Amino acid sequence: FVTARHSSEAATATPQPVHHFSLKVAILGADGCGKTTLLRKQESMDTDLTVIAQKPKPSNLSPLPALDKPQQHIHSELELDPADCPSIRFQTSTYTMNDIQYRVCFWDCPGAERYRNLTLRYSAGAAGIMVVFDLTRRDTFEQACEWIKLAEETCPEAVMLLVANKDACQSSPRQISRATAEQFAIDHGFNYIETDALTNVKVHDAFRMLLCKIIEDIPLPHDAAVFRREGVKIGPALLTDKQLHRFASESSRATRHSQDKQSASYDMDWL
């Protein structure tokens, strides 16, 4: 049983902007390692990713509809039953790269062991996964390793990023060396970055790194394969193209058919 509960910010927000593509990013990790603070600090990030990563546009590609500058942040929470389950916070932000707009839905998932299956359900179909651990707590790194293994099984196509938090913490000693975390990331084939959410050190860099890698892996807009990629969906700005609309519809039906009804609702209706 899931009901949507919108924050006051969402209730007063103006209508959501039209976008070309939408995608989901799940934020996983142990409770108390700073996932929610990282997501909140992301709100001040520049919405234009073009200066960070350039994706070339072929000369024979039809121009996409021009859109207004995106409104960035819309906040919501999910209120779950039973009542003792914590709310799952999600935030929608729109970014631009090379005049193409990407609407990103970030899911801040609970990290407690008893909610593991629930978290995996809500992260299903993500285009990107940010796994966070606390540099001052070894147990959170061990849990991050477990989350990564599970995510690789449930979202094999997702772009992964390992994020170490509390890099600037002075009150507690560091328990995980950079070399250890970097080697783990290298062994699994994804990037690693150290941040401090409290002081906003490299938080924006972490989100840019993940988003740019996801966008770089998306096929060009008129390639139908984009609609078969997990976690990436066509946006309203492209639905006027009949061929693209047909591919999007076929992809949606195929995804729903391949999953049970409950899982499909988590995967396809996340925006």
CSV table of C-alpha atoms in Angstrom, one decimal:
chain,number,residue,atom,x,y,z
A,1,PHE,CA,0.0,0.0,0.0
A,2,VAL,CA,1.6,3.3,-1.1
A,3,THR,CA,0.2,6.8,-1.0
A,4,ALA,CA,1.9,10.0,-2.2
A,5,ARG,CA,2.3,12.8,0.2
A,6,HIS,CA,3.6,16.1,-1.2
A,7,SER,CA,5.5,18.6,0.8
A,8,SER,CA,4.4,22.2,1.1
A,9,GLU,CA,7.1,23.1,-1.5
A,10,ALA,CA,5.5,20.7,-4.0
A,11,ALA,CA,2.0,22.0,-3.2
A,12,THR,CA,3.0,25.6,-4.1
A,13,ALA,CA,5.2,24.7,-7.1
A,14,THR,CA,4.3,26.0,-10.5
A,15,PRO,CA,3.4,23.4,-13.2
A,16,GLN,CA,6.3,21.0,-14.0
A,17,PRO,CA,8.3,21.9,-17.1
A,18,VAL,CA,8.2,19.8,-20.3
A,19,HIS,CA,11.4,17.7,-20.7
A,20,HIS,CA,12.9,15.4,-23.4
A,21,PHE,CA,13.8,12.5,-21.2
A,22,SER,CA,13.2,11.3,-17.6
A,23,LEU,CA,15.3,8.9,-15.5
A,24,LYS,CA,15.6,7.6,-12.0
A,25,VAL,CA,18.5,7.7,-9.6
A,26,ALA,CA,18.5,5.7,-6.4
A,27,ILE,CA,20.6,6.7,-3.4
A,28,LEU,CA,21.5,3.7,-1.2
A,29,GLY,CA,23.5,3.2,1.9
A,30,ALA,CA,23.4,2.7,5.7
A,31,ASP,CA,21.2,4.9,7.8
A,32,GLY,CA,23.0,7.9,9.2
A,33,CYS,CA,25.7,8.1,6.5
A,34,GLY,CA,24.4,11.4,5.1
A,35,LYS,CA,22.3,10.4,2.1
A,36,THR,CA,19.5,12.9,2.8
A,37,THR,CA,21.9,15.7,3.4
A,38,LEU,CA,23.7,15.0,0.2
A,39,LEU,CA,20.4,15.2,-1.7
A,40,ARG,CA,19.5,18.5,-0.1
A,41,LYS,CA,22.9,20.0,-0.9
A,42,GLN,CA,22.2,19.0,-4.5
A,43,GLU,CA,19.5,21.6,-4.7
A,44,SER,CA,21.9,24.4,-5.1
A,45,MET,CA,23.7,22.7,-8.1
A,46,ASP,CA,23.8,24.4,-11.5
A,47,THR,CA,21.1,22.8,-13.7
A,48,ASP,CA,23.3,23.2,-16.9
A,49,LEU,CA,25.6,20.1,-17.3
A,50,THR,CA,26.9,21.2,-20.7
A,51,VAL,CA,30.0,22.8,-19.3
A,52,ILE,CA,30.9,19.6,-17.4
A,53,ALA,CA,30.4,17.1,-20.2
A,54,GLN,CA,29.9,17.5,-23.9
A,55,LYS,CA,27.9,14.9,-25.9
A,56,PRO,CA,28.3,15.5,-29.6
A,57,LYS,CA,25.2,16.0,-31.7
A,58,PRO,CA,25.4,14.5,-35.3
A,59,SER,CA,24.6,16.9,-38.1
A,60,ASN,CA,21.8,14.7,-39.5
A,61,LEU,CA,19.8,14.6,-36.2
A,62,SER,CA,16.5,16.4,-36.3
A,63,PRO,CA,16.4,19.4,-33.9
A,64,LEU,CA,14.6,18.7,-30.6
A,65,PRO,CA,11.9,21.1,-29.4
A,66,ALA,CA,13.4,24.2,-27.6
A,67,LEU,CA,12.3,24.4,-24.0
A,68,ASP,CA,12.4,27.1,-21.4
A,69,LYS,CA,15.0,27.0,-18.6
A,70,PRO,CA,13.9,24.3,-16.2
A,71,GLN,CA,12.5,24.8,-12.8
A,72,GLN,CA,14.7,22.7,-10.7
A,73,HIS,CA,13.4,21.1,-7.6
A,74,ILE,CA,10.1,19.5,-6.6
A,75,HIS,CA,9.9,17.5,-3.4
A,76,SER,CA,7.7,14.6,-2.4
A,77,GLU,CA,7.6,11.8,0.1
A,78,LEU,CA,5.9,8.4,0.1
A,79,GLU,CA,3.9,7.4,3.2
A,80,LEU,CA,4.1,3.7,3.6
A,81,ASP,CA,2.0,1.2,5.5
A,82,PRO,CA,2.8,-0.2,8.1
A,83,ALA,CA,3.2,3.1,10.0
A,84,ASP,CA,6.6,2.1,11.5
A,85,CYS,CA,8.2,2.2,8.0
A,86,PRO,CA,10.1,5.5,7.4
A,87,SER,CA,9.0,7.7,4.6
A,88,ILE,CA,11.0,7.4,1.3
A,89,ARG,CA,11.9,10.8,0.1
A,90,PHE,CA,12.2,11.6,-3.5
A,91,GLN,CA,13.1,14.8,-5.3
A,92,THR,CA,12.7,15.7,-8.9
A,93,SER,CA,15.2,18.0,-10.6
A,94,THR,CA,15.6,19.0,-14.3
A,95,TYR,CA,19.0,19.4,-15.9
A,96,THR,CA,20.1,20.5,-19.3
A,97,MET,CA,22.9,19.2,-21.5
A,98,ASN,CA,23.4,20.5,-25.1
A,99,ASP,CA,19.8,21.9,-25.1
A,100,ILE,CA,18.3,18.6,-24.1
A,101,GLN,CA,16.4,18.5,-20.8
A,102,TYR,CA,16.6,15.5,-18.5
A,103,ARG,CA,14.1,15.2,-15.6
A,104,VAL,CA,15.8,13.2,-12.8
A,105,CYS,CA,13.9,11.6,-10.0
A,106,PHE,CA,16.2,11.0,-7.0
A,107,TRP,CA,15.0,8.3,-4.5
A,108,ASP,CA,16.5,8.5,-1.0
A,109,CYS,CA,15.9,5.0,0.3
A,110,PRO,CA,16.1,3.6,3.8
A,111,GLY,CA,19.2,1.7,4.7
A,112,ALA,CA,18.0,-0.4,7.6
A,113,GLU,CA,18.3,-4.2,7.1
A,114,ARG,CA,14.6,-4.8,7.7
A,115,TYR,CA,13.7,-2.5,4.8
A,116,ARG,CA,16.2,-4.0,2.3
A,117,ASN,CA,13.6,-5.7,0.1
A,118,LEU,CA,11.5,-2.5,0.0
A,119,THR,CA,14.6,-0.4,-0.9
A,120,LEU,CA,15.5,-2.8,-3.7
A,121,ARG,CA,11.9,-2.6,-5.1
A,122,TYR,CA,12.0,1.2,-5.2
A,123,SER,CA,15.5,1.3,-6.8
A,124,ALA,CA,14.4,-1.2,-9.5
A,125,GLY,CA,14.9,0.2,-13.0
A,126,ALA,CA,17.2,3.0,-12.0
A,127,ALA,CA,19.5,4.5,-14.6
A,128,GLY,CA,22.0,5.4,-11.9
A,129,ILE,CA,22.7,4.3,-8.3
A,130,MET,CA,24.7,6.4,-5.8
A,131,VAL,CA,26.0,4.2,-2.9
A,132,VAL,CA,27.0,6.2,0.1
A,133,PHE,CA,29.1,5.3,3.2
A,134,ASP,CA,30.5,7.2,6.2
A,135,LEU,CA,34.3,7.4,6.2
A,136,THR,CA,34.3,7.5,10.0
A,137,ARG,CA,32.3,4.2,10.3
A,138,ARG,CA,33.7,1.0,8.9
A,139,ASP,CA,30.4,-0.8,9.2
A,140,THR,CA,28.8,1.6,6.7
A,141,PHE,CA,31.5,0.7,4.1
A,142,GLU,CA,30.8,-3.0,4.6
A,143,GLN,CA,27.1,-2.3,4.1
A,144,ALA,CA,27.9,-0.3,1.0
A,145,CYS,CA,29.7,-3.3,-0.4
A,146,GLU,CA,26.6,-5.4,0.2
A,147,TRP,CA,24.3,-2.7,-1.4
A,148,ILE,CA,26.5,-2.7,-4.5
A,149,LYS,CA,26.3,-6.4,-4.9
A,150,LEU,CA,22.5,-6.4,-4.6
A,151,ALA,CA,22.2,-3.4,-6.9
A,152,GLU,CA,24.4,-5.1,-9.6
A,153,GLU,CA,21.9,-8.0,-9.5
A,154,THR,CA,18.7,-6.0,-9.6
A,155,CYS,CA,20.0,-3.1,-11.9
A,156,PRO,CA,22.8,-4.6,-14.0
A,157,GLU,CA,22.6,-1.7,-16.5
A,158,ALA,CA,22.7,1.1,-14.0
A,159,VAL,CA,25.6,3.5,-13.7
A,160,MET,CA,27.1,3.2,-10.3
A,161,LEU,CA,29.0,5.7,-8.1
A,162,LEU,CA,30.5,5.0,-4.7
A,163,VAL,CA,30.4,8.1,-2.5
A,164,ALA,CA,32.4,8.5,0.7
A,165,ASN,CA,30.9,11.1,3.1
A,166,LYS,CA,32.2,13.1,6.0
A,167,ASP,CA,35.6,13.7,4.5
A,168,ALA,CA,36.0,17.0,6.5
A,169,CYS,CA,34.8,15.5,9.8
A,170,GLN,CA,37.2,16.5,12.6
A,171,SER,CA,35.4,14.9,15.6
A,172,SER,CA,35.9,11.2,14.5
A,173,PRO,CA,38.9,9.5,12.9
A,174,ARG,CA,38.8,8.2,9.4
A,175,GLN,CA,38.3,4.4,9.3
A,176,ILE,CA,38.4,3.7,5.6
A,177,SER,CA,41.5,4.8,3.5
A,178,ARG,CA,41.1,6.3,0.1
A,179,ALA,CA,43.2,3.5,-1.4
A,180,THR,CA,40.8,0.8,0.0
A,181,ALA,CA,37.7,2.5,-1.3
A,182,GLU,CA,39.3,3.4,-4.7
A,183,GLN,CA,40.5,-0.1,-5.2
A,184,PHE,CA,37.0,-1.5,-4.4
A,185,ALA,CA,35.5,0.9,-7.0
A,186,ILE,CA,38.1,0.0,-9.6
A,187,ASP,CA,37.5,-3.8,-9.1
A,188,HIS,CA,33.8,-3.2,-9.7
A,189,GLY,CA,34.3,-0.9,-12.7
A,190,PHE,CA,32.7,2.4,-11.4
A,191,ASN,CA,33.9,5.8,-10.1
A,192,TYR,CA,34.6,6.9,-6.5
A,193,ILE,CA,34.5,10.3,-4.9
A,194,GLU,CA,34.9,11.7,-1.4
A,195,THR,CA,32.5,14.4,-0.2
A,196,ASP,CA,31.4,16.2,2.9
A,197,ALA,CA,27.7,16.9,2.9
A,198,LEU,CA,27.7,19.1,6.0
A,199,THR,CA,30.2,21.6,4.5
A,200,ASN,CA,29.1,20.9,0.9
A,201,VAL,CA,32.5,19.7,-0.3
A,202,LYS,CA,32.4,18.0,-3.7
A,203,VAL,CA,28.7,17.2,-3.3
A,204,HIS,CA,27.9,18.8,-6.6
A,205,ASP,CA,30.8,17.1,-8.3
A,206,ALA,CA,29.4,13.7,-7.2
A,207,PHE,CA,26.0,14.3,-8.7
A,208,ARG,CA,27.5,15.8,-11.9
A,209,MET,CA,29.8,12.8,-12.2
A,210,LEU,CA,26.9,10.4,-12.0
A,211,LEU,CA,24.4,12.3,-14.2
A,212,CYS,CA,26.9,13.0,-16.9
A,213,LYS,CA,27.9,9.3,-17.2
A,214,ILE,CA,24.2,8.3,-17.4
A,215,ILE,CA,23.5,10.9,-20.1
A,216,GLU,CA,26.6,9.9,-22.1
A,217,ASP,CA,25.4,6.3,-22.2
A,218,ILE,CA,21.9,7.2,-23.5
A,219,PRO,CA,21.6,6.5,-27.2
A,220,LEU,CA,20.9,9.5,-29.4
A,221,PRO,CA,17.3,10.9,-29.2
A,222,HIS,CA,16.0,9.3,-32.4
A,223,ASP,CA,17.4,5.8,-31.6
A,224,ALA,CA,14.6,3.5,-30.4
A,225,ALA,CA,17.0,1.7,-28.1
A,226,VAL,CA,16.7,4.6,-25.7
A,227,PHE,CA,13.3,3.3,-24.7
A,228,ARG,CA,14.5,-0.1,-23.9
A,229,ARG,CA,17.2,1.1,-21.5
A,230,GLU,CA,16.3,0.6,-17.8
A,231,GLY,CA,15.5,3.8,-16.0
A,232,VAL,CA,15.3,6.1,-19.0
A,233,LYS,CA,11.9,7.2,-20.4
A,234,ILE,CA,10.8,9.5,-23.2
A,235,GLY,CA,9.5,12.9,-22.0
A,236,PRO,CA,6.5,15.0,-23.2
A,237,ALA,CA,8.7,17.1,-25.4
A,238,LEU,CA,9.3,14.1,-27.7
A,239,LEU,CA,5.9,12.5,-27.7
A,240,THR,CA,4.7,14.6,-30.6
A,241,ASP,CA,6.9,12.3,-32.8
A,242,LYS,CA,4.6,9.4,-33.7
A,243,GLN,CA,7.4,6.9,-34.2
A,244,LEU,CA,9.0,7.8,-30.8
A,245,HIS,CA,5.6,7.7,-29.2
A,246,ARG,CA,5.0,4.2,-30.6
A,247,PHE,CA,8.4,2.9,-29.4
A,248,ALA,CA,7.8,4.4,-25.9
A,249,SER,CA,4.4,2.7,-25.7
A,250,GLU,CA,5.8,-0.6,-26.8
A,251,SER,CA,8.6,-0.4,-24.3
A,252,SER,CA,6.3,0.4,-21.4
A,253,ARG,CA,4.0,-2.5,-22.3
A,254,ALA,CA,6.9,-4.9,-22.5
A,255,THR,CA,8.3,-3.8,-19.2
A,256,ARG,CA,4.9,-4.2,-17.5
A,257,HIS,CA,4.4,-7.6,-19.1
A,258,SER,CA,7.8,-8.9,-17.8
A,259,GLN,CA,7.2,-7.9,-14.2
A,260,ASP,CA,4.5,-8.7,-11.7
A,261,LYS,CA,1.9,-6.0,-11.1
A,262,GLN,CA,3.4,-4.7,-7.8
A,263,SER,CA,7.0,-4.5,-9.1
A,264,ALA,CA,5.8,-2.8,-12.3
A,265,SER,CA,4.1,-0.1,-10.3
A,266,TYR,CA,7.4,0.7,-8.5
A,267,ASP,CA,9.4,0.6,-11.8
A,268,MET,CA,7.2,2.4,-14.3
A,269,ASP,CA,5.2,4.9,-12.2
A,270,TRP,CA,8.0,6.6,-10.4
A,271,LEU,CA,7.5,10.1,-11.8
